[in-house]
mmCIF file of C-alpha atoms in Angstrom:
data_model
loop_
_atom_site.group_PDB
_atom_site.id
_atom_site.type_symbol
_atom_site.label_atom_id
_atom_site.label_comp_id
_atom_site.label_asym_id
_atom_site.label_seq_id
_atom_site.Cartn_x
_atom_site.Cartn_y
_atom_site.Cartn_z
ATOM 1 C CA MET M 1 0.000 0.000 0.000
ATOM 2 C CA GLY M 2 1.507 3.321 -1.062
ATOM 3 C CA LYS M 3 1.144 6.879 0.145
ATOM 4 C CA ALA M 4 -2.405 7.192 -1.160
ATOM 5 C CA GLY M 5 -3.452 4.139 0.838
ATOM 6 C CA ARG M 6 -1.661 5.482 3.887
ATOM 7 C CA ILE M 7 -3.569 8.763 3.679
ATOM 8 C CA THR M 8 -6.855 6.890 3.344
ATOM 9 C CA CYS M 9 -6.001 4.681 6.313
ATOM 10 C CA ILE M 10 -5.470 7.568 8.741
ATOM 11 C CA PHE M 11 -8.303 9.719 7.425
ATOM 12 C CA THR M 12 -10.817 8.189 9.871
ATOM 13 C CA PRO M 13 -8.861 8.754 13.115
ATOM 14 C CA TYR M 14 -7.921 12.238 11.975
ATOM 15 C CA VAL M 15 -11.562 13.201 11.470
ATOM 16 C CA LEU M 16 -12.513 11.654 14.824
ATOM 17 C CA THR M 17 -9.756 13.638 16.531
ATOM 18 C CA ILE M 18 -11.029 16.901 15.068
ATOM 19 C CA ALA M 19 -14.589 16.023 16.156
ATOM 20 C CA SER M 20 -13.386 15.354 19.706
ATOM 21 C CA LEU M 21 -11.537 18.666 19.744
ATOM 22 C CA ILE M 22 -14.663 20.548 18.655
ATOM 23 C CA CYS M 23 -16.699 18.942 21.455
ATOM 24 C CA ILE M 24 -14.081 19.883 24.063
ATOM 25 C CA ILE M 25 -14.056 23.454 22.782
ATOM 26 C CA MET M 26 -17.850 23.590 23.080
ATOM 27 C CA VAL M 27 -17.597 22.495 26.713
ATOM 28 C CA GLY M 28 -15.043 25.216 27.393
ATOM 29 C CA LEU M 29 -17.099 27.924 25.683
ATOM 30 C CA GLY M 30 -20.206 27.208 27.730
ATOM 31 C CA CYS M 31 -21.392 30.135 29.891
ATOM 32 C CA THR M 32 -18.833 32.569 28.491
ATOM 33 C CA LYS M 33 -20.918 34.823 26.225
ATOM 34 C CA ALA M 34 -24.264 36.286 27.239
ATOM 35 C CA SER M 35 -25.335 37.168 23.698
ATOM 36 C CA SER M 36 -25.006 33.592 22.378
ATOM 37 C CA SER M 37 -28.046 31.426 23.004
ATOM 38 C CA THR M 38 -26.119 28.344 21.923
ATOM 39 C CA LEU M 39 -23.326 28.843 24.440
ATOM 40 C CA ASN M 40 -25.817 29.823 27.153
ATOM 41 C CA ASN M 41 -27.382 26.366 26.925
ATOM 42 C CA LEU M 42 -24.054 24.736 27.746
ATOM 43 C CA TYR M 43 -23.969 24.581 31.547
ATOM 44 C CA PHE M 44 -23.290 21.860 34.099
ATOM 45 C CA ILE M 45 -25.861 22.875 36.695
ATOM 46 C CA ARG M 46 -28.474 25.609 37.174
ATOM 47 C CA LEU M 47 -29.629 27.214 40.402
ATOM 48 C CA ASP M 48 -33.170 28.467 39.866
ATOM 49 C CA LEU M 49 -34.123 31.223 42.322
ATOM 50 C CA SER M 50 -37.142 32.484 40.388
ATOM 51 C CA ASN M 51 -39.460 31.181 43.072
ATOM 52 C CA ILE M 52 -37.750 33.403 45.622
ATOM 53 C CA SER M 53 -37.566 36.535 43.511
ATOM 54 C CA SER M 54 -41.245 36.242 42.595
ATOM 55 C CA GLY M 55 -42.188 36.214 46.282
ATOM 56 C CA SER M 56 -44.002 32.893 46.060
ATOM 57 C CA ALA M 57 -41.637 30.737 48.074
ATOM 58 C CA VAL M 58 -43.397 28.019 49.996
ATOM 59 C CA THR M 59 -43.178 28.904 53.667
ATOM 60 C CA THR M 60 -46.106 26.952 55.055
ATOM 61 C CA GLU M 61 -44.254 23.644 54.758
ATOM 62 C CA ILE M 62 -40.834 24.866 55.905
ATOM 63 C CA THR M 63 -40.875 22.754 59.060
ATOM 64 C CA ASP M 64 -41.488 19.552 57.110
ATOM 65 C CA LEU M 65 -38.897 20.513 54.514
ATOM 66 C CA LEU M 66 -36.295 21.151 57.226
ATOM 67 C CA SER M 67 -36.987 17.729 58.683
ATOM 68 C CA ASP M 68 -36.661 16.033 55.281
ATOM 69 C CA ALA M 69 -33.400 17.871 54.594
ATOM 70 C CA GLY M 70 -31.943 16.903 57.967
ATOM 71 C CA ILE M 71 -31.384 20.553 59.013
ATOM 72 C CA THR M 72 -31.770 20.792 62.781
ATOM 73 C CA ASP M 73 -29.766 23.918 63.568
ATOM 74 C CA VAL M 74 -32.138 26.303 61.814
ATOM 75 C CA THR M 75 -35.688 27.154 62.805
ATOM 76 C CA ALA M 76 -38.564 27.895 60.478
ATOM 77 C CA THR M 77 -38.484 31.540 61.574
ATOM 78 C CA GLU M 78 -34.828 31.881 60.529
ATOM 79 C CA VAL M 79 -35.554 30.313 57.172
ATOM 80 C CA GLU M 80 -38.411 32.729 56.553
ATOM 81 C CA ALA M 81 -36.139 35.648 57.467
ATOM 82 C CA THR M 82 -33.492 34.441 55.021
ATOM 83 C CA ILE M 83 -36.062 34.075 52.251
ATOM 84 C CA LYS M 84 -37.338 37.581 52.944
ATOM 85 C CA THR M 85 -33.780 38.918 52.742
ATOM 86 C CA LEU M 86 -33.195 37.217 49.395
ATOM 87 C CA GLN M 87 -36.492 38.523 48.071
ATOM 88 C CA ASP M 88 -35.604 42.084 49.016
ATOM 89 C CA ASP M 89 -32.158 41.855 47.398
ATOM 90 C CA ALA M 90 -32.533 43.345 43.935
ATOM 91 C CA ASN M 91 -29.163 41.923 42.892
ATOM 92 C CA ILE M 92 -30.381 38.337 43.102
ATOM 93 C CA ALA M 93 -31.013 36.914 39.614
ATOM 94 C CA ASP M 94 -33.688 34.403 38.726
ATOM 95 C CA PHE M 95 -31.183 31.718 37.789
ATOM 96 C CA TYR M 96 -27.435 30.993 37.732
ATOM 97 C CA ASP M 97 -25.861 28.688 35.158
ATOM 98 C CA ILE M 98 -22.475 27.207 36.103
ATOM 99 C CA GLY M 99 -19.926 26.379 33.421
ATOM 100 C CA LEU M 100 -16.261 25.427 33.243
ATOM 101 C CA TRP M 101 -14.749 28.933 33.217
ATOM 102 C CA GLY M 102 -17.466 30.895 35.020
ATOM 103 C CA TYR M 103 -21.198 31.357 35.390
ATOM 104 C CA CYS M 104 -24.005 33.311 33.780
ATOM 105 C CA GLU M 105 -27.040 34.881 35.409
ATOM 106 C CA GLY M 106 -30.373 35.905 33.992
ATOM 107 C CA ASN M 107 -34.077 36.443 34.476
ATOM 108 C CA SER M 108 -37.168 34.463 33.589
ATOM 109 C CA THR M 109 -40.017 36.372 31.922
ATOM 110 C CA ASP M 110 -43.078 34.775 30.345
ATOM 111 C CA SER M 111 -41.549 31.306 30.684
ATOM 112 C CA LYS M 112 -38.525 32.461 28.736
ATOM 113 C CA ASP M 113 -35.039 32.528 30.219
ATOM 114 C CA THR M 114 -32.840 35.440 29.183
ATOM 115 C CA VAL M 115 -29.180 35.606 30.166
ATOM 116 C CA SER M 116 -28.212 39.102 31.250
ATOM 117 C CA SER M 117 -24.480 38.720 31.927
ATOM 118 C CA CYS M 118 -21.641 36.226 32.282
ATOM 119 C CA THR M 119 -18.515 36.429 34.384
ATOM 120 C CA ASP M 120 -15.074 36.746 32.842
ATOM 121 C CA PRO M 121 -13.424 33.377 32.214
ATOM 122 C CA LYS M 122 -11.276 32.308 35.146
ATOM 123 C CA ALA M 123 -8.911 29.360 35.432
ATOM 124 C CA GLN M 124 -9.804 26.754 38.070
ATOM 125 C CA PHE M 125 -13.199 28.382 38.585
ATOM 126 C CA TYR M 126 -15.663 27.199 41.197
ATOM 127 C CA PHE M 127 -19.047 28.625 42.066
ATOM 128 C CA ASN M 128 -19.224 30.250 45.507
ATOM 129 C CA PRO M 129 -22.898 30.708 46.449
ATOM 130 C CA ALA M 130 -22.033 32.834 49.494
ATOM 131 C CA SER M 131 -20.487 35.594 47.398
ATOM 132 C CA VAL M 132 -23.216 35.385 44.772
ATOM 133 C CA LEU M 133 -26.068 35.580 47.273
ATOM 134 C CA GLY M 134 -24.345 38.292 49.297
ATOM 135 C CA VAL M 135 -24.114 36.354 52.569
ATOM 136 C CA SER M 136 -21.170 35.213 54.638
ATOM 137 C CA GLU M 137 -19.975 31.630 54.503
ATOM 138 C CA THR M 138 -20.692 31.270 58.212
ATOM 139 C CA GLN M 139 -24.284 32.341 57.735
ATOM 140 C CA LEU M 140 -24.627 30.123 54.665
ATOM 141 C CA GLU M 141 -23.261 27.169 56.596
ATOM 142 C CA LYS M 142 -25.752 27.834 59.378
ATOM 143 C CA GLU M 143 -28.665 28.170 56.984
ATOM 144 C CA LEU M 144 -27.842 25.059 54.967
ATOM 145 C CA GLY M 145 -26.622 22.817 57.761
ATOM 146 C CA SER M 146 -23.286 21.677 59.124
ATOM 147 C CA SER M 147 -22.509 19.506 56.078
ATOM 148 C CA MET M 148 -22.477 22.540 53.778
ATOM 149 C CA LYS M 149 -18.884 23.469 54.662
ATOM 150 C CA LYS M 150 -17.617 19.985 53.894
ATOM 151 C CA ILE M 151 -19.534 19.853 50.620
ATOM 152 C CA MET M 152 -18.146 23.189 49.469
ATOM 153 C CA LYS M 153 -14.590 22.164 50.363
ATOM 154 C CA VAL M 154 -14.832 18.985 48.300
ATOM 155 C CA TYR M 155 -16.536 20.833 45.444
ATOM 156 C CA LYS M 156 -13.760 23.440 45.343
ATOM 157 C CA ALA M 157 -10.986 20.819 45.167
ATOM 158 C CA VAL M 158 -12.745 18.668 42.575
ATOM 159 C CA SER M 159 -13.572 21.701 40.412
ATOM 160 C CA LYS M 160 -9.874 22.554 40.152
ATOM 161 C CA TRP M 161 -9.005 18.996 39.158
ATOM 162 C CA MET M 162 -11.836 18.972 36.599
ATOM 163 C CA PHE M 163 -10.546 22.175 35.032
ATOM 164 C CA ILE M 164 -6.994 20.786 34.808
ATOM 165 C CA ALA M 165 -8.274 17.552 33.247
ATOM 166 C CA TYR M 166 -10.201 19.426 30.553
ATOM 167 C CA LEU M 167 -7.190 21.645 29.880
ATOM 168 C CA VAL M 168 -4.812 18.690 29.458
ATOM 169 C CA ALA M 169 -7.364 16.929 27.235
ATOM 170 C CA PHE M 170 -7.619 20.030 25.053
ATOM 171 C CA ILE M 171 -3.828 20.428 24.717
ATOM 172 C CA ALA M 172 -3.296 16.715 24.016
ATOM 173 C CA THR M 173 -6.030 16.707 21.374
ATOM 174 C CA CYS M 174 -4.509 19.747 19.654
ATOM 175 C CA ALA M 175 -1.125 17.999 19.633
ATOM 176 C CA GLN M 176 -2.825 14.917 18.235
ATOM 177 C CA VAL M 177 -4.193 16.922 15.300
ATOM 178 C CA LEU M 178 -0.729 18.306 14.504
ATOM 179 C CA LEU M 179 1.102 14.994 14.870
ATOM 180 C CA GLY M 180 -1.508 13.260 12.730
ATOM 181 C CA VAL M 181 -0.012 14.983 9.677
ATOM 182 C CA PHE M 182 3.326 13.209 10.258
ATOM 183 C CA ALA M 183 1.512 9.900 10.653
ATOM 184 C CA ILE M 184 0.781 10.001 6.925
ATOM 185 C CA PHE M 185 4.414 9.393 6.059
ATOM 186 C CA SER M 186 5.512 6.688 8.503
ATOM 187 C CA ARG M 187 4.445 4.265 11.160
ATOM 188 C CA TRP M 188 6.698 6.052 13.635
ATOM 189 C CA GLY M 189 4.484 9.083 13.211
ATOM 190 C CA SER M 190 1.465 6.891 13.914
ATOM 191 C CA CYS M 191 3.156 5.478 17.019
ATOM 192 C CA VAL M 192 3.814 8.921 18.504
ATOM 193 C CA THR M 193 0.308 10.077 17.589
ATOM 194 C CA THR M 194 -1.156 6.987 19.252
ATOM 195 C CA ILE M 195 0.645 7.744 22.525
ATOM 196 C CA VAL M 196 -0.667 11.310 22.531
ATOM 197 C CA SER M 197 -4.123 10.016 21.607
ATOM 198 C CA ILE M 198 -4.156 7.702 24.628
ATOM 199 C CA VAL M 199 -3.284 10.630 26.915
ATOM 200 C CA SER M 200 -6.030 12.712 25.322
ATOM 201 C CA PHE M 201 -8.617 9.965 25.742
ATOM 202 C CA LEU M 202 -7.755 9.281 29.386
ATOM 203 C CA PHE M 203 -7.974 12.933 30.421
ATOM 204 C CA THR M 204 -11.137 13.528 28.403
ATOM 205 C CA LEU M 205 -12.714 10.509 30.083
ATOM 206 C CA ALA M 206 -11.518 11.629 33.523
ATOM 207 C CA ALA M 207 -12.856 15.160 33.051
ATOM 208 C CA SER M 208 -16.222 13.905 31.814
ATOM 209 C CA LEU M 209 -16.579 11.444 34.672
ATOM 210 C CA THR M 210 -15.592 14.096 37.206
ATOM 211 C CA SER M 211 -18.071 16.678 35.961
ATOM 212 C CA THR M 212 -20.921 14.182 35.665
ATOM 213 C CA ILE M 213 -20.412 12.601 39.076
ATOM 214 C CA MET M 214 -19.651 15.824 40.931
ATOM 215 C CA PHE M 215 -22.653 17.797 39.723
ATOM 216 C CA SER M 216 -24.964 14.794 40.052
ATOM 217 C CA ILE M 217 -23.953 14.511 43.705
ATOM 218 C CA ALA M 218 -24.362 18.270 44.121
ATOM 219 C CA LYS M 219 -27.867 18.081 42.740
ATOM 220 C CA GLY M 220 -28.763 15.218 45.040
ATOM 221 C CA SER M 221 -27.207 16.640 48.209
ATOM 222 C CA LEU M 222 -28.051 20.314 47.749
ATOM 223 C CA GLY M 223 -31.346 19.888 45.945
ATOM 224 C CA THR M 224 -33.268 18.873 49.029
ATOM 225 C CA THR M 225 -31.550 21.456 51.240
ATOM 226 C CA LEU M 226 -32.043 24.384 48.876
ATOM 227 C CA LYS M 227 -35.631 23.402 48.240
ATOM 228 C CA VAL M 228 -36.370 24.684 51.746
ATOM 229 C CA TYR M 229 -35.543 28.178 50.465
ATOM 230 C CA GLY M 230 -37.435 27.786 47.223
ATOM 231 C CA ILE M 231 -34.256 27.167 45.180
ATOM 232 C CA GLU M 232 -34.339 24.440 42.551
ATOM 233 C CA VAL M 233 -31.248 22.644 41.241
ATOM 234 C CA ASP M 234 -31.233 21.246 37.693
ATOM 235 C CA LEU M 235 -28.541 19.624 35.610
ATOM 236 C CA GLY M 236 -27.757 20.810 32.113
ATOM 237 C CA LYS M 237 -28.127 18.531 29.135
ATOM 238 C CA ASN M 238 -26.242 19.858 26.139
ATOM 239 C CA ILE M 239 -22.887 20.170 27.857
ATOM 240 C CA TYR M 240 -22.987 16.546 29.020
ATOM 241 C CA VAL M 241 -23.839 15.420 25.505
ATOM 242 C CA ALA M 242 -20.856 17.386 24.208
ATOM 243 C CA THR M 243 -18.393 16.063 26.778
ATOM 244 C CA TRP M 244 -19.396 12.414 26.317
ATOM 245 C CA LEU M 245 -19.325 12.765 22.549
ATOM 246 C CA ALA M 246 -15.757 14.007 22.985
ATOM 247 C CA VAL M 247 -14.996 10.811 24.915
ATOM 248 C CA ALA M 248 -16.551 8.616 22.209
ATOM 249 C CA PHE M 249 -14.718 10.380 19.374
ATOM 250 C CA SER M 250 -11.442 10.271 21.297
ATOM 251 C CA LEU M 251 -11.806 6.542 21.947
ATOM 252 C CA GLY M 252 -12.530 5.851 18.280
ATOM 253 C CA ALA M 253 -9.544 7.946 17.195
ATOM 254 C CA THR M 254 -7.252 6.099 19.616
ATOM 255 C CA ILE M 255 -8.319 2.698 18.289
ATOM 256 C CA PHE M 256 -7.772 3.698 14.660
ATOM 257 C CA TRP M 257 -4.423 5.350 15.435
ATOM 258 C CA MET M 258 -3.332 2.054 16.994
ATOM 259 C CA LEU M 259 -4.385 0.191 13.861
ATOM 260 C CA SER M 260 -2.394 2.590 11.688
ATOM 261 C CA THR M 261 0.811 1.645 13.526
ATOM 262 C CA CYS M 262 0.597 -1.997 12.431
ATOM 263 C CA CYS M 263 -1.364 -1.685 9.193
ATOM 264 C CA CYS M 264 -1.471 0.556 6.149
ATOM 265 C CA SER M 265 2.260 0.868 5.577
ATOM 266 C CA GLY M 266 3.260 3.890 3.549
ATOM 267 C CA ARG M 267 6.054 1.946 1.800
ATOM 268 C CA SER M 268 5.317 0.870 -1.733
ATOM 269 C CA PRO M 269 5.821 -2.825 -2.515
ATOM 270 C CA TYR M 270 7.967 -1.766 -5.503
ATOM 271 C CA SER M 271 10.293 0.329 -3.423
ATOM 272 C CA HIS M 272 12.543 -2.455 -2.137
ATOM 273 C CA LYS M 273 16.206 -2.101 -2.868
ATOM 274 C CA ASP M 274 16.569 -5.214 -4.964
ATOM 275 C CA ARG M 275 13.560 -4.298 -7.067
ATOM 276 C CA ARG M 276 14.825 -0.789 -7.531
ATOM 277 C CA ASN M 277 18.096 -2.208 -8.828
ATOM 278 C CA ASN M 278 16.312 -4.567 -11.195
ATOM 279 C CA ARG M 279 13.644 -2.018 -12.129
ATOM 280 C CA GLY M 280 10.913 -4.393 -11.135
ATOM 281 C CA SER M 281 12.168 -7.363 -13.187
ATOM 282 C CA VAL M 282 12.606 -10.783 -11.664
ATOM 283 C CA THR M 283 15.673 -12.812 -12.713
ATOM 284 C CA ALA M 284 15.866 -16.495 -11.939
ATOM 285 C CA GLU M 285 19.334 -17.766 -11.034
ATOM 286 C CA LYS M 286 20.554 -21.297 -11.409
ATOM 287 C CA ALA M 287 21.494 -23.058 -8.242
ATOM 288 C CA PRO M 288 25.148 -24.159 -8.101
ATOM 289 C CA TYR M 289 26.162 -27.730 -8.864
ATOM 290 C CA THR M 290 23.039 -28.564 -10.818
ATOM 291 C CA TYR M 291 22.946 -30.819 -13.854
ATOM 292 C CA GLU M 292 21.433 -30.192 -17.196
ATOM 293 C CA PRO M 293 21.718 -31.776 -20.669
ATOM 294 C CA ILE M 294 24.831 -30.593 -22.434
ATOM 295 C CA GLY M 295 22.989 -30.475 -25.727
ATOM 296 C CA ALA M 296 20.519 -27.941 -24.348
ATOM 297 C CA ALA M 297 23.040 -25.831 -22.503
ATOM 298 C CA HIS M 298 25.881 -25.870 -25.049
ATOM 299 C CA PRO M 299 24.742 -26.526 -28.585
ATOM 300 C CA PRO M 300 27.590 -27.987 -30.714
ATOM 301 C CA PHE M 301 29.480 -25.713 -32.975
ATOM 302 C CA GLY M 302 28.795 -26.196 -36.606
ATOM 303 C CA SER M 303 25.392 -27.772 -36.003
ATOM 304 C CA GLN M 304 22.363 -26.041 -37.487
ATOM 305 C CA GLU M 305 19.906 -27.978 -35.362
ATOM 306 C CA PRO M 306 19.361 -26.552 -31.899
ATOM 307 C CA HIS M 307 19.058 -30.005 -30.306
ATOM 308 C CA ALA M 308 21.460 -32.074 -32.396
ATOM 309 C CA PRO M 309 22.688 -35.158 -30.530
ATOM 310 C CA GLN M 310 26.265 -35.237 -29.332
ATOM 311 C CA HIS M 311 28.598 -38.130 -28.648
ATOM 312 C CA GLY M 312 31.695 -37.278 -26.674
ATOM 313 C CA TYR M 313 33.344 -33.932 -26.295
ATOM 314 C CA SER M 314 33.556 -31.840 -29.392
ATOM 315 C CA THR M 315 37.038 -31.250 -30.699
ATOM 316 C CA SER M 316 36.278 -27.534 -30.953
ATOM 317 C CA TYR M 317 35.820 -27.187 -27.196
ATOM 318 C CA PRO M 318 38.832 -26.163 -25.165
ATOM 319 C CA PRO M 319 40.192 -28.900 -22.946
ATOM 320 C CA PRO M 320 38.717 -28.987 -19.486
ATOM 321 C CA PRO M 321 40.770 -27.963 -16.484
ATOM 322 C CA ALA M 322 43.084 -30.446 -14.894
ATOM 323 C CA HIS M 323 40.888 -31.095 -11.922
ATOM 324 C CA HIS M 324 38.009 -32.080 -14.198
ATOM 325 C CA ASN M 325 39.951 -35.160 -15.326
ATOM 326 C CA ASP M 326 39.567 -36.722 -11.924
ATOM 327 C CA ILE M 327 36.408 -38.536 -12.902
ATOM 328 C CA PRO M 328 36.014 -41.916 -11.255
ATOM 329 C CA MET M 329 35.998 -44.728 -13.790
ATOM 330 C CA THR M 330 35.205 -48.360 -13.479
ATOM 331 C CA HIS M 331 37.870 -49.430 -16.036
ATOM 332 C CA ASN M 332 40.671 -47.465 -17.560
ATOM 333 C CA ASN M 333 39.618 -48.440 -21.068
ATOM 334 C CA GLN M 334 36.201 -46.823 -20.515
ATOM 335 C CA GLN M 335 37.531 -43.264 -20.305
ATOM 336 C CA SER M 336 36.519 -42.552 -23.888
ATOM 337 C CA SER M 337 32.962 -43.459 -23.120
ATOM 338 C CA ALA M 338 32.650 -41.241 -20.040
ATOM 339 C CA TYR M 339 29.381 -39.475 -19.707
ATOM 340 C CA GLU M 340 27.870 -36.580 -17.901
ATOM 341 C CA PRO M 341 24.398 -36.592 -16.350
ATOM 342 C CA TYR M 342 21.566 -36.761 -18.868
ATOM 343 C CA ARG M 343 24.024 -37.865 -21.561
ATOM 344 C CA HIS M 344 24.919 -41.442 -22.502
ATOM 345 C CA ALA M 345 27.375 -42.865 -25.020
#
């Protein structure tokens, strides 16, 4: 298989690598631009406070909700006071969408969500509800229970790891796209590209698992607690589709890059040294010490027939070397009737 076959062989993993890179970029661009409806729909989790801002928070069942949430340090009166404070705060948005680099906030009008602003992208970002809601962490911990501090500590550490994993996956995938060009020309290029592809796949998988598990746990643990204050927690959809598509494309690219290291050689079958010297012709050589009829190999001089029979050595032939005379004979008088293989007197 020549260069054209080599290019065809690596076309599939190259396309899959580019598709994985696009999905990772979409995850990174989520919640970074308020004017883009497409990017605004890419968020890991949403905190919906519209029930609070509309003044319709359920306060008649606060006692039961506190019991279900396991909050024993806060009374129903304190919860009602907190809800009233949040309702009076004009800076509280109806919802907050959390992405990889930051978060966006917006308002809900006529069952339509409109993003008003997004924070500037920040490396190793994590969402701090205390600063967003304008309360101290001590007060937030008291309002949400003693486990809130532990949850926020774990969330902060895992968010940093998730950001690093996505960043490494992005860099490795970019390197994979560049190295894929060199894979066209040799298997060594495919080998190096395969190693980078494995790194890209592992970090893409790790980042996707981290984000999915972390925010699913956050929804389960905080959903019940925040429901006491009329806050709903929902997971996004599009961003998880994008991140797991990146994993699928990366896995497919890795498998095909591996295949390109052992298959689809770029060397032409006519490029071997011996065939270059012979220009593609094949020459059969006689094995040493083989026998053949003398009449076929050495036609007699003076004979017009190509296969004229011969008896004895022709007088026109030069005498054989001295060592050729050492032919074993049965009787000395039979030397004149000596024969060679395939030839009889």
